[in-house]
Short mmCIF file of C-alpha atoms in Angstrom, two decimals:
data_model
loop_
_atom_site.label_atom_id
_atom_site.label_comp_id
_atom_site.label_asym_id
_atom_site.label_seq_id
_atom_site.Cartn_x
_atom_site.Cartn_y
_atom_site.Cartn_z
CA UNK A 1 175.00 59.28 219.63
CA UNK A 2 178.10 58.37 221.63
CA UNK A 3 176.58 55.04 222.43
CA UNK A 4 175.85 54.30 218.81
CA UNK A 5 179.43 55.16 217.74
CA UNK A 6 180.79 52.87 220.44
CA UNK A 7 178.71 49.99 219.10
CA UNK A 8 179.93 50.61 215.50
CA UNK A 9 183.51 50.58 216.69
CA UNK A 10 183.01 47.23 218.40
CA UNK A 11 181.48 45.71 215.24
CA UNK A 12 184.45 46.92 213.14
CA UNK A 13 186.81 45.43 215.65
CA UNK A 14 184.97 42.14 215.44
CA UNK A 15 185.12 42.19 211.57
CA UNK A 16 188.85 42.71 211.76
CA UNK A 17 189.36 39.39 213.62
CA UNK A 18 191.04 36.31 212.11
CA UNK A 19 187.52 35.01 211.40
CA UNK A 20 187.11 37.70 208.74
CA UNK A 21 190.44 36.87 207.19
CA UNK A 22 189.45 33.22 206.87
CA UNK A 23 186.17 34.29 205.32
CA UNK A 24 187.80 36.44 202.79
CA UNK A 25 190.29 33.76 201.75
CA UNK A 26 187.47 31.41 201.19
CA UNK A 27 185.52 34.01 199.20
CA UNK A 28 188.47 34.65 196.88
CA UNK A 29 189.19 31.00 196.25
CA UNK A 30 188.14 30.22 192.63
CA UNK A 31 185.32 27.71 192.23
CA UNK A 32 186.34 24.53 190.50
CA UNK A 33 183.85 22.42 188.69
CA UNK A 34 183.96 18.66 189.33
CA UNK A 35 186.02 16.81 186.75
CA UNK A 36 183.92 14.43 184.74
CA UNK A 37 185.11 12.01 182.03
CA UNK A 38 181.83 12.34 179.96
CA UNK A 39 180.22 15.54 178.66
CA UNK A 40 177.15 16.80 180.53
CA UNK A 41 173.87 15.53 179.25
CA UNK A 42 171.37 18.16 177.94
CA UNK A 43 168.61 19.28 180.29
CA UNK A 44 165.52 17.28 179.09
CA UNK A 45 163.39 20.37 179.58
CA UNK A 46 165.00 22.07 176.68
CA UNK A 47 164.83 19.26 174.20
CA UNK A 48 161.26 18.29 174.87
CA UNK A 49 159.86 19.69 171.64
CA UNK A 50 162.91 19.60 169.49
CA UNK A 51 166.02 17.66 168.58
CA UNK A 52 169.67 18.03 169.47
CA UNK A 53 170.55 17.74 165.77
CA UNK A 54 169.65 20.64 163.42
CA UNK A 55 166.95 19.87 160.91
CA UNK A 56 167.54 21.48 157.48
CA UNK A 57 163.82 21.70 156.60
CA UNK A 58 162.67 23.52 153.47
CA UNK A 59 160.87 26.66 154.54
CA UNK A 60 160.57 28.19 151.08
CA UNK A 61 156.83 27.45 150.77
CA UNK A 62 156.15 29.81 153.64
CA UNK A 63 157.83 32.63 151.80
CA UNK A 64 155.99 32.21 148.47
CA UNK A 65 153.28 34.76 147.86
CA UNK A 66 149.89 33.35 146.87
CA UNK A 67 149.27 33.55 143.08
CA UNK A 68 147.45 36.57 141.65
CA UNK A 69 144.57 36.44 139.31
CA UNK A 70 143.66 39.19 136.84
CA UNK A 71 140.57 39.78 134.79
CA UNK A 72 139.93 42.70 132.34
CA UNK A 73 136.35 43.81 132.14
CA UNK A 74 134.74 45.06 128.91
CA UNK A 75 135.02 48.69 130.02
CA UNK A 76 138.76 48.25 130.43
CA UNK A 77 138.96 48.02 134.23
CA UNK A 78 141.47 45.43 135.32
CA UNK A 79 140.57 43.42 138.47
CA UNK A 80 143.41 41.64 140.13
CA UNK A 81 143.20 39.66 143.37
CA UNK A 82 145.51 37.67 145.66
CA UNK A 83 143.80 35.20 148.04
CA UNK A 84 145.52 34.68 151.36
CA UNK A 85 146.02 31.19 152.80
CA UNK A 86 143.09 29.61 154.62
CA UNK A 87 144.93 30.18 157.86
CA UNK A 88 144.83 33.96 157.52
CA UNK A 89 142.46 36.05 159.50
CA UNK A 90 139.21 36.97 157.88
CA UNK A 91 140.12 40.48 156.69
CA UNK A 92 140.64 41.95 153.28
CA UNK A 93 141.86 45.09 151.60
CA UNK A 94 140.50 46.51 148.37
CA UNK A 95 141.62 49.52 146.48
CA UNK A 96 141.03 51.44 143.23
CA UNK A 97 144.23 52.64 141.51
CA UNK A 98 143.78 55.30 138.90
CA UNK A 99 146.50 56.66 136.50
CA UNK A 100 145.38 60.20 137.30
CA UNK A 101 148.04 61.96 139.34
CA UNK A 102 149.42 65.55 139.08
CA UNK A 103 151.50 64.51 136.04
CA UNK A 104 148.38 64.36 133.87
CA UNK A 105 146.98 67.79 134.83
CA UNK A 106 146.59 70.40 132.10
CA UNK A 107 148.57 73.65 132.36
CA UNK A 108 146.99 75.98 134.86
CA UNK A 109 145.03 73.14 136.71
CA UNK A 110 147.96 71.83 138.84
CA UNK A 111 146.53 70.73 142.17
CA UNK A 112 143.10 69.44 140.89
CA UNK A 113 143.90 65.74 141.38
CA UNK A 114 144.79 66.32 145.10
CA UNK A 115 141.80 68.66 145.62
CA UNK A 116 139.51 65.94 144.12
CA UNK A 117 140.90 63.36 146.59
CA UNK A 118 139.82 65.60 149.46
CA UNK A 119 136.37 66.21 147.99
CA UNK A 120 135.56 62.59 147.12
CA UNK A 121 134.48 61.84 150.69
CA UNK A 122 132.18 64.88 151.13
CA UNK A 123 128.93 63.14 150.10
CA UNK A 124 127.16 61.49 147.22
CA UNK A 125 123.64 61.38 145.90
CA UNK A 126 123.05 58.40 148.26
CA UNK A 127 125.18 59.20 151.24
CA UNK A 128 126.03 62.41 153.16
CA UNK A 129 129.57 62.89 154.42
CA UNK A 130 128.39 62.12 157.95
CA UNK A 131 126.52 58.99 157.07
CA UNK A 132 129.55 57.75 155.10
CA UNK A 133 131.81 58.22 158.07
CA UNK A 134 129.34 56.58 160.47
CA UNK A 135 128.92 53.49 158.24
CA UNK A 136 132.65 53.03 157.94
CA UNK A 137 133.24 53.40 161.70
CA UNK A 138 130.35 51.13 162.66
CA UNK A 139 131.94 48.30 160.64
CA UNK A 140 135.37 48.91 162.22
CA UNK A 141 136.70 49.44 158.68
CA UNK A 142 139.17 51.97 157.32
CA UNK A 143 138.66 54.14 154.28
CA UNK A 144 141.45 56.34 152.96
CA UNK A 145 143.02 57.79 149.82
CA UNK A 146 146.23 59.45 148.59
CA UNK A 147 147.50 61.29 145.55
CA UNK A 148 150.98 60.96 143.96
CA UNK A 149 152.46 62.40 140.77
CA UNK A 150 151.17 59.49 138.73
CA UNK A 151 148.19 57.96 140.63
CA UNK A 152 145.26 58.64 142.78
CA UNK A 153 144.31 55.75 145.01
CA UNK A 154 141.29 54.93 147.14
CA UNK A 155 141.27 51.86 149.42
CA UNK A 156 139.39 50.16 152.26
CA UNK A 157 140.44 47.72 154.91
CA UNK A 158 137.42 45.59 156.03
CA UNK A 159 136.30 42.23 157.34
CA UNK A 160 135.71 39.73 154.50
CA UNK A 161 132.04 39.65 155.20
CA UNK A 162 131.84 43.48 154.52
CA UNK A 163 133.58 43.32 151.08
CA UNK A 164 130.31 43.94 149.19
CA UNK A 165 129.75 47.13 151.24
CA UNK A 166 133.32 48.36 150.59
CA UNK A 167 132.89 47.85 146.86
CA UNK A 168 129.58 49.72 147.01
CA UNK A 169 131.11 52.62 148.92
CA UNK A 170 134.09 52.93 146.53
CA UNK A 171 131.79 52.78 143.47
CA UNK A 172 129.47 55.38 145.03
CA UNK A 173 132.11 58.01 145.87
CA UNK A 174 133.84 57.58 142.52
CA UNK A 175 130.74 57.91 140.43
CA UNK A 176 128.14 59.85 142.37
CA UNK A 177 130.06 62.52 144.36
CA UNK A 178 128.12 65.85 144.51
CA UNK A 179 130.90 68.32 145.45
CA UNK A 180 128.69 70.79 147.41
CA UNK A 181 129.96 74.43 147.25
CA UNK A 182 130.18 74.79 151.07
CA UNK A 183 132.44 71.67 151.25
CA UNK A 184 134.67 73.04 148.39
CA UNK A 185 135.22 76.24 150.29
CA UNK A 186 135.93 74.44 153.58
CA UNK A 187 138.46 72.03 151.92
CA UNK A 188 140.08 74.94 150.21
CA UNK A 189 141.16 76.23 153.60
CA UNK A 190 142.12 72.72 154.74
CA UNK A 191 144.44 72.24 151.72
CA UNK A 192 145.98 75.69 152.24
CA UNK A 193 146.83 74.80 155.85
CA UNK A 194 148.20 71.53 154.60
CA UNK A 195 150.43 73.45 152.15
CA UNK A 196 151.80 75.49 155.11
CA UNK A 197 152.60 72.33 157.05
CA UNK A 198 154.35 70.79 154.00
CA UNK A 199 156.43 73.93 153.47
CA UNK A 200 157.56 73.61 157.10
CA UNK A 201 158.94 70.13 156.40
CA UNK A 202 162.24 70.69 154.63
CA UNK A 203 162.45 67.06 153.44
CA UNK A 204 159.20 67.48 151.53
CA UNK A 205 160.32 70.87 150.14
CA UNK A 206 163.67 69.60 148.94
CA UNK A 207 162.16 66.81 146.81
CA UNK A 208 159.69 69.25 145.30
CA UNK A 209 162.57 71.40 144.29
CA UNK A 210 164.42 68.34 143.01
CA UNK A 211 161.52 67.40 140.71
CA UNK A 212 161.34 70.98 139.54
CA UNK A 213 165.04 70.92 138.59
CA UNK A 214 165.02 67.38 137.13
CA UNK A 215 161.85 67.88 134.95
CA UNK A 216 161.86 71.61 134.48
CA UNK A 217 158.90 72.77 132.40
CA UNK A 218 157.11 69.40 132.55
CA UNK A 219 154.04 68.50 134.69
CA UNK A 220 156.12 65.77 136.48
CA UNK A 221 158.18 68.64 137.91
CA UNK A 222 155.02 70.32 139.47
CA UNK A 223 154.05 69.78 143.04
CA UNK A 224 151.20 67.46 144.03
CA UNK A 225 149.27 70.14 146.06
CA UNK A 226 149.67 72.74 143.35
CA UNK A 227 150.30 76.56 143.72
CA UNK A 228 148.25 78.63 146.09
CA UNK A 229 146.57 80.58 143.27
CA UNK A 230 145.26 77.25 141.71
CA UNK A 231 143.93 76.05 145.11
CA UNK A 232 141.95 79.27 145.53
CA UNK A 233 140.56 79.04 142.05
CA UNK A 234 139.52 75.40 141.69
CA UNK A 235 135.74 74.94 141.52
CA UNK A 236 133.07 72.30 141.10
CA UNK A 237 133.32 72.32 137.32
CA UNK A 238 137.03 71.65 137.41
CA UNK A 239 136.57 68.67 139.67
CA UNK A 240 133.78 67.19 137.41
CA UNK A 241 135.91 67.77 134.30
CA UNK A 242 138.89 66.06 135.77
CA UNK A 243 136.78 62.96 136.64
CA UNK A 244 135.32 62.83 133.10
CA UNK A 245 138.72 63.22 131.59
CA UNK A 246 140.91 61.00 133.68
CA UNK A 247 138.77 58.53 135.58
CA UNK A 248 138.38 56.08 132.73
CA UNK A 249 138.22 52.27 132.83
CA UNK A 250 141.35 51.85 130.76
CA UNK A 251 143.33 53.80 133.44
CA UNK A 252 141.89 51.99 136.45
CA UNK A 253 142.82 48.83 138.39
CA UNK A 254 140.83 47.34 141.26
CA UNK A 255 142.97 45.22 143.47
CA UNK A 256 141.91 43.07 146.48
CA UNK A 257 143.97 40.92 148.79
CA UNK A 258 143.34 38.79 151.83
CA UNK A 259 140.23 36.68 152.47
CA UNK A 260 138.83 37.31 149.02
CA UNK A 261 137.43 35.24 146.12
CA UNK A 262 138.49 36.40 142.64
CA UNK A 263 135.19 35.51 140.84
CA UNK A 264 133.16 37.24 143.53
CA UNK A 265 135.19 40.39 143.30
CA UNK A 266 134.94 40.46 139.53
CA UNK A 267 131.20 40.14 139.72
CA UNK A 268 130.91 42.92 142.31
CA UNK A 269 133.02 45.28 140.13
CA UNK A 270 131.12 44.44 137.02
CA UNK A 271 127.80 45.32 138.63
CA UNK A 272 128.99 48.50 140.44
CA UNK A 273 131.69 50.20 138.31
CA UNK A 274 129.65 51.04 135.23
CA UNK A 275 129.58 54.81 134.84
CA UNK A 276 133.10 55.56 133.99
CA UNK A 277 134.52 57.10 130.82
CA UNK A 278 135.33 54.59 128.08
CA UNK A 279 138.11 56.67 126.56
CA UNK A 280 140.48 53.96 125.32
CA UNK A 281 143.60 56.17 125.96
CA UNK A 282 145.93 54.53 128.53
CA UNK A 283 148.56 56.17 130.78
CA UNK A 284 151.32 54.64 128.64
CA UNK A 285 149.90 56.48 125.62
CA UNK A 286 149.62 59.73 127.45
CA UNK A 287 153.20 59.43 128.70
CA UNK A 288 154.49 58.74 125.19
CA UNK A 289 152.70 61.79 123.90
CA UNK A 290 154.32 64.04 126.56
CA UNK A 291 157.47 62.28 127.82
CA UNK A 292 159.32 63.54 130.85
CA UNK A 293 162.69 65.00 129.76
CA UNK A 294 165.41 64.92 132.42
CA UNK A 295 167.03 68.42 132.49
CA UNK A 296 170.49 69.11 133.78
CA UNK A 297 169.88 72.00 136.08
CA UNK A 298 170.64 73.28 139.53
CA UNK A 299 168.37 75.02 142.01
CA UNK A 300 169.74 77.08 144.94
CA UNK A 301 167.25 78.37 147.54
CA UNK A 302 168.66 80.64 150.26
CA UNK A 303 167.11 80.84 153.79
CA UNK A 304 169.14 82.51 156.49
CA UNK A 305 166.95 81.03 159.23
CA UNK A 306 167.90 77.50 158.46
CA UNK A 307 170.80 76.22 160.51
CA UNK A 308 171.63 73.18 158.36
CA UNK A 309 172.26 73.05 154.63
CA UNK A 310 170.03 70.59 152.71
CA UNK A 311 171.75 69.00 149.75
CA UNK A 312 170.27 66.62 147.15
CA UNK A 313 172.35 65.13 144.33
CA UNK A 314 170.38 63.07 141.82
CA UNK A 315 170.89 61.26 138.54
CA UNK A 316 168.32 60.15 135.96
CA UNK A 317 166.92 56.92 137.27
CA UNK A 318 164.84 54.12 135.79
CA UNK A 319 161.15 53.58 135.06
CA UNK A 320 159.11 51.02 136.99
CA UNK A 321 159.43 48.48 134.15
CA UNK A 322 162.96 49.22 133.23
CA UNK A 323 165.24 46.20 134.05
CA UNK A 324 167.70 48.74 135.50
CA UNK A 325 165.30 49.52 138.32
CA UNK A 326 166.42 46.31 140.17
CA UNK A 327 170.18 47.17 140.13
CA UNK A 328 169.34 50.71 141.19
CA UNK A 329 167.37 49.27 144.07
CA UNK A 330 170.47 47.34 145.19
CA UNK A 331 172.69 50.49 144.74
CA UNK A 332 170.25 52.36 146.93
CA UNK A 333 170.86 49.71 149.67
CA UNK A 334 174.56 49.91 149.13
CA UNK A 335 174.57 53.67 149.73
CA UNK A 336 172.36 53.20 152.72
CA UNK A 337 171.11 55.82 155.20
CA UNK A 338 172.40 57.30 158.43
CA UNK A 339 171.19 59.70 161.09
CA UNK A 340 173.29 61.19 163.92
CA UNK A 341 170.44 60.61 166.37
CA UNK A 342 170.63 56.83 165.68
CA UNK A 343 174.33 56.64 166.51
CA UNK A 344 175.22 53.79 164.19
CA UNK A 345 177.58 54.91 161.45
CA UNK A 346 181.16 53.67 161.53
CA UNK A 347 179.86 50.17 162.22
CA UNK A 348 177.38 50.34 159.29
CA UNK A 349 177.80 48.19 156.23
CA UNK A 350 177.47 51.25 154.08
CA UNK A 351 180.86 52.81 153.41
CA UNK A 352 179.26 56.13 152.66
CA UNK A 353 177.54 56.13 156.11
CA UNK A 354 180.90 55.15 157.67
CA UNK A 355 182.76 58.10 156.03
CA UNK A 356 179.99 60.62 156.77
CA UNK A 357 179.76 59.61 160.49
CA UNK A 358 183.57 59.17 161.08
CA UNK A 359 184.50 62.44 159.47
CA UNK A 360 181.47 64.26 161.04
CA UNK A 361 180.28 65.60 157.67
CA UNK A 362 176.59 65.55 158.10
CA UNK A 363 173.66 65.30 160.55
CA UNK A 364 171.86 62.76 158.23
CA UNK A 365 171.99 61.17 154.78
CA UNK A 366 169.84 58.76 152.89
CA UNK A 367 169.82 57.35 149.38
CA UNK A 368 166.60 57.36 147.28
CA UNK A 369 165.44 55.63 144.16
CA UNK A 370 162.12 57.00 142.75
CA UNK A 371 160.47 55.33 139.84
CA UNK A 372 157.86 56.75 137.42
CA UNK A 373 156.29 55.44 134.21
CA UNK A 374 159.06 56.45 131.81
CA UNK A 375 161.83 57.76 134.05
CA UNK A 376 163.07 58.11 137.62
CA UNK A 377 165.36 59.82 140.06
CA UNK A 378 168.30 58.18 141.91
CA UNK A 379 170.62 59.87 144.34
CA UNK A 380 171.50 60.97 147.92
CA UNK A 381 169.86 63.53 150.19
CA UNK A 382 171.67 64.81 153.24
CA UNK A 383 171.69 67.60 155.77
CA UNK A 384 174.96 69.10 157.09
CA UNK A 385 176.59 72.20 158.43
CA UNK A 386 177.35 74.77 155.72
CA UNK A 387 181.09 74.47 156.18
CA UNK A 388 181.03 70.75 155.56
CA UNK A 389 178.86 70.63 152.31
CA UNK A 390 181.87 70.80 149.88
CA UNK A 391 183.65 67.90 151.45
CA UNK A 392 180.31 66.03 151.80
CA UNK A 393 179.47 66.40 148.17
CA UNK A 394 182.94 65.21 147.16
CA UNK A 395 182.61 62.15 149.36
CA UNK A 396 179.21 61.27 147.85
CA UNK A 397 180.53 61.54 144.38
CA UNK A 398 183.56 59.43 145.18
CA UNK A 399 181.38 56.77 146.66
CA UNK A 400 179.14 56.70 143.58
CA UNK A 401 182.18 56.28 141.34
CA UNK A 402 183.49 53.51 143.69
CA UNK A 403 180.24 51.61 143.37
CA UNK A 404 180.41 51.72 139.61
CA UNK A 405 183.84 50.09 139.42
CA UNK A 406 185.04 48.65 142.76
CA UNK A 407 181.96 47.30 144.55
CA UNK A 408 182.63 43.91 146.23
CA UNK A 409 180.47 40.88 146.09
CA UNK A 410 180.13 40.92 149.87
CA UNK A 411 178.63 44.47 149.58
CA UNK A 412 176.26 43.32 146.91
CA UNK A 413 175.14 40.32 148.95
CA UNK A 414 174.38 42.57 151.92
CA UNK A 415 172.48 45.04 149.77
CA UNK A 416 170.44 42.25 148.15
CA UNK A 417 169.51 40.92 151.56
CA UNK A 418 168.39 44.40 152.60
CA UNK A 419 166.38 45.04 149.51
CA UNK A 420 162.70 44.31 149.54
CA UNK A 421 162.89 42.39 146.24
CA UNK A 422 165.47 40.01 145.10
CA UNK A 423 167.66 41.11 142.30
CA UNK A 424 167.57 38.57 139.52
CA UNK A 425 170.17 40.38 137.53
CA UNK A 426 173.11 40.56 139.91
CA UNK A 427 175.62 40.28 137.15
CA UNK A 428 174.43 43.67 135.84
CA UNK A 429 174.37 45.50 139.15
CA UNK A 430 176.29 48.43 137.78
CA UNK A 431 174.33 48.80 134.55
CA UNK A 432 171.78 51.20 136.15
CA UNK A 433 174.53 53.62 137.17
CA UNK A 434 176.35 53.55 133.87
CA UNK A 435 173.25 54.22 131.81
CA UNK A 436 172.04 56.93 134.16
CA UNK A 437 174.42 59.39 132.58
CA UNK A 438 176.36 62.06 134.34
CA UNK A 439 173.69 64.74 134.73
CA UNK A 440 173.66 65.88 138.27
CA UNK A 441 171.15 67.96 140.23
CA UNK A 442 172.29 69.81 143.25
CA UNK A 443 169.83 71.56 145.52
CA UNK A 444 171.11 73.84 148.26
CA UNK A 445 168.80 75.42 150.78
CA UNK A 446 170.66 78.47 152.13
CA UNK A 447 169.38 81.98 151.44
CA UNK A 448 166.32 83.94 150.13
CA UNK A 449 166.04 83.69 146.31
CA UNK A 450 165.54 80.73 144.03
CA UNK A 451 167.08 80.42 140.60
CA UNK A 452 167.28 77.71 138.02
CA UNK A 453 170.45 77.40 136.03
CA UNK A 454 171.20 75.11 133.12
CA UNK A 455 174.23 72.98 133.79
#
């Protein structure tokens, strides 16, 4: 060890010599590029496939969607297709969209539409549930469904050569499902477990309460899954009656996109979709007979086990076809969204997100704009500590008022760029807010009892 220390000392003494000083002086001398009278020429490797001068080419054709074609069959079913360019891969998607969501359920039957969605894949007179799954998997296809408040949808993603099979499967499950009793009992348990999972997701719960407050006493305010007592009572007769009542041609659209041919799809649907109700009533007529009335109410639910307070403030929004739905879409982008885990807040283009993050008012916030056939919901949902909710709600309302009267063109431009659809009525960007009225819904999740008060 003494020998090693001696060697180290000698090396340090050597490095302290004038040679080291000269080396350090050279190392600290700034590097000077050679002076040239002409600018450096570009490296030819980087201009091999392009030009030094920008080319203002017109790229708009690449952003135009292919045209859609629509045909209405004698039984009322509308078939609409969108053929992808020839350069697209040889895949296609086809779906059946039915105006038969929870909104159209009769009193005491809430949850039937969702229950039926589960049961539709449990076997037909031609296919067992197992054979149906095997056929889909063997093709590498995907078959799925979902239920919303106004629609039930069944769709398949397949290779274009398998489109006839996909149409046959969709027609079979929608017209020939058997609903065996053992499958009903099994799915009953599956849906009850799904309900438990949903109730554990506060974001799902808050919007169910929001609909209950906004459309109190109307089917649009009911949950999609339905209450537990209904799930335990729904039987085979209820499912068959729901199909006969709501699965009619005039409330059904078959859409296909990708590597599809419109005439071929129309012929397939004409041959396969024959046994549906011919009731001429449309969803628009049903909505007009029982319109959703926006109620000014407040719901407070207390839960001592929840650390954060969940707050939703909503206004009456716009229907799908209402021109105000576009300005509201832009307003939604203006309000934006923020989450503490993301970290971006005071640098966000949303002034609401900036204020919430800078003043430490919430854990998260997001704006929403939900559209239905004749109405909608527009507002802000946030989670925050209980001692910040009063200030947070004040900030939200101040920002809503500011957007109605003081929004800048720069903000609108940013919001338009962020929106999925272009707003063709920029000049009326505030009309949606003005006509939404001043009805407010506030939902607070804090304690143990729920009550509904009229505002």
